[in-house]
C-alpha positions as CSV (number, residue, x, y, z in Angstrom):
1,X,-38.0,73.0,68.4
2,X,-41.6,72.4,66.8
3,X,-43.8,75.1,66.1
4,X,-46.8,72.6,67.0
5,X,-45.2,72.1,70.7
6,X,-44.5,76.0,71.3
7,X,-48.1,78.0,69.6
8,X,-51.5,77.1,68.2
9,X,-53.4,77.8,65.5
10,X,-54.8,81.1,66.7
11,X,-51.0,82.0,67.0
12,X,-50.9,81.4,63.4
13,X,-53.8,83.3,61.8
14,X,-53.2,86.3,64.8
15,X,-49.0,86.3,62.9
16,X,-50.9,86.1,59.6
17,X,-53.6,88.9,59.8
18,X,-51.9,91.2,62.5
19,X,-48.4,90.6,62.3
20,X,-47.2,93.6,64.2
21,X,-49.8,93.4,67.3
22,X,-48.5,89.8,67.9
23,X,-44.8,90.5,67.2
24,X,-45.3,92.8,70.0
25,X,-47.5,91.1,72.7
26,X,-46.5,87.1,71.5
27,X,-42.7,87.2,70.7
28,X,-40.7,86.3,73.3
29,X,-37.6,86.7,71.5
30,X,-35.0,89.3,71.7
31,X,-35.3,91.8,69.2
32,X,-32.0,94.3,67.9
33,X,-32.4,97.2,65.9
34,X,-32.7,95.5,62.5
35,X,-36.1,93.5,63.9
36,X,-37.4,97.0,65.0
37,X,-36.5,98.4,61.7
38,X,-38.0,95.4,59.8
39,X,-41.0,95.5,63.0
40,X,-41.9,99.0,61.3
41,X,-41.5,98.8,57.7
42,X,-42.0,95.0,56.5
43,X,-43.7,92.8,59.4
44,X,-44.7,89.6,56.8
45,X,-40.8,89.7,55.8
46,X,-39.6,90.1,59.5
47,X,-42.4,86.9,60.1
48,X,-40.8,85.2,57.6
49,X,-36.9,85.3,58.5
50,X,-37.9,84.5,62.3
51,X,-39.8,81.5,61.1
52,X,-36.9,80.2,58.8
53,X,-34.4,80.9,61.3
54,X,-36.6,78.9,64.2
55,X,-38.6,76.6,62.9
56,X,-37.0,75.4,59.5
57,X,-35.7,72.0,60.6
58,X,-39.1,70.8,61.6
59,X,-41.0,72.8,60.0
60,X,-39.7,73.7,56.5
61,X,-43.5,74.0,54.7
62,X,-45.0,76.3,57.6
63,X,-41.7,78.5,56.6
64,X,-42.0,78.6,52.9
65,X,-45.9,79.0,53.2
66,X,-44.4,82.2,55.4
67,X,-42.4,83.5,52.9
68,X,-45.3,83.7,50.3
69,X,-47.5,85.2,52.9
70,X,-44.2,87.7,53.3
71,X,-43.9,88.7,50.2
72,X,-47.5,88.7,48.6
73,X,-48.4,90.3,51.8
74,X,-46.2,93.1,51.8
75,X,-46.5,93.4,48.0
76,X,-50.2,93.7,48.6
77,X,-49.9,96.4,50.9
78,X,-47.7,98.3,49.4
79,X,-49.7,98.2,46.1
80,X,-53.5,99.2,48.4
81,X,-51.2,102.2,50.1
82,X,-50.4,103.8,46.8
83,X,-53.6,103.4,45.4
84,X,-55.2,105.2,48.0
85,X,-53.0,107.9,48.4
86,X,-52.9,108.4,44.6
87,X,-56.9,108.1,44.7
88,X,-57.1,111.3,47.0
């Protein structure tokens, strides 16, 4: 399956920018309790592993451009969190 044939690029930026919103309205595939877990804690990484697992046969550079997103992303976060909190 191509990623082209199945979303847009509004799909695309909406995963990038607001990964949990669209996870939630936009996904139409099953979730178990680890994709909850990783829903709540890390969304780019979550992104990331559904991309690789769906779309890396046709779409291998979308999926690695994913995983940096993922883990610069979540990095990012992580990094803006703690210097808030430790700022007040």
């Amino acid at each position: 399956m191509d990623f082209w044939a199945v979303h847009g690029i509004l799909f695309l930026l909406f995963i990038t920018f607001f990964p949990r919103l669209t996870m939630l309205f936009a996904v139409a595939v099953p979730f178990g309790w680890l994709a909850w877990i990783g829903w709540v804690f890390v969304p780019h990484l979550t992104v990331a592993i559904l991309a690789t697992q769906y779309y890396w046969h046709t779409n291998p550079i979308l999926c690695i451009i994913a995983w940096f997103i993922a883990l610069a992303g979540t990095g990012g976060e992580g990094k803006m969190v703690h210097l808030t909190v430790r700022r007040y």
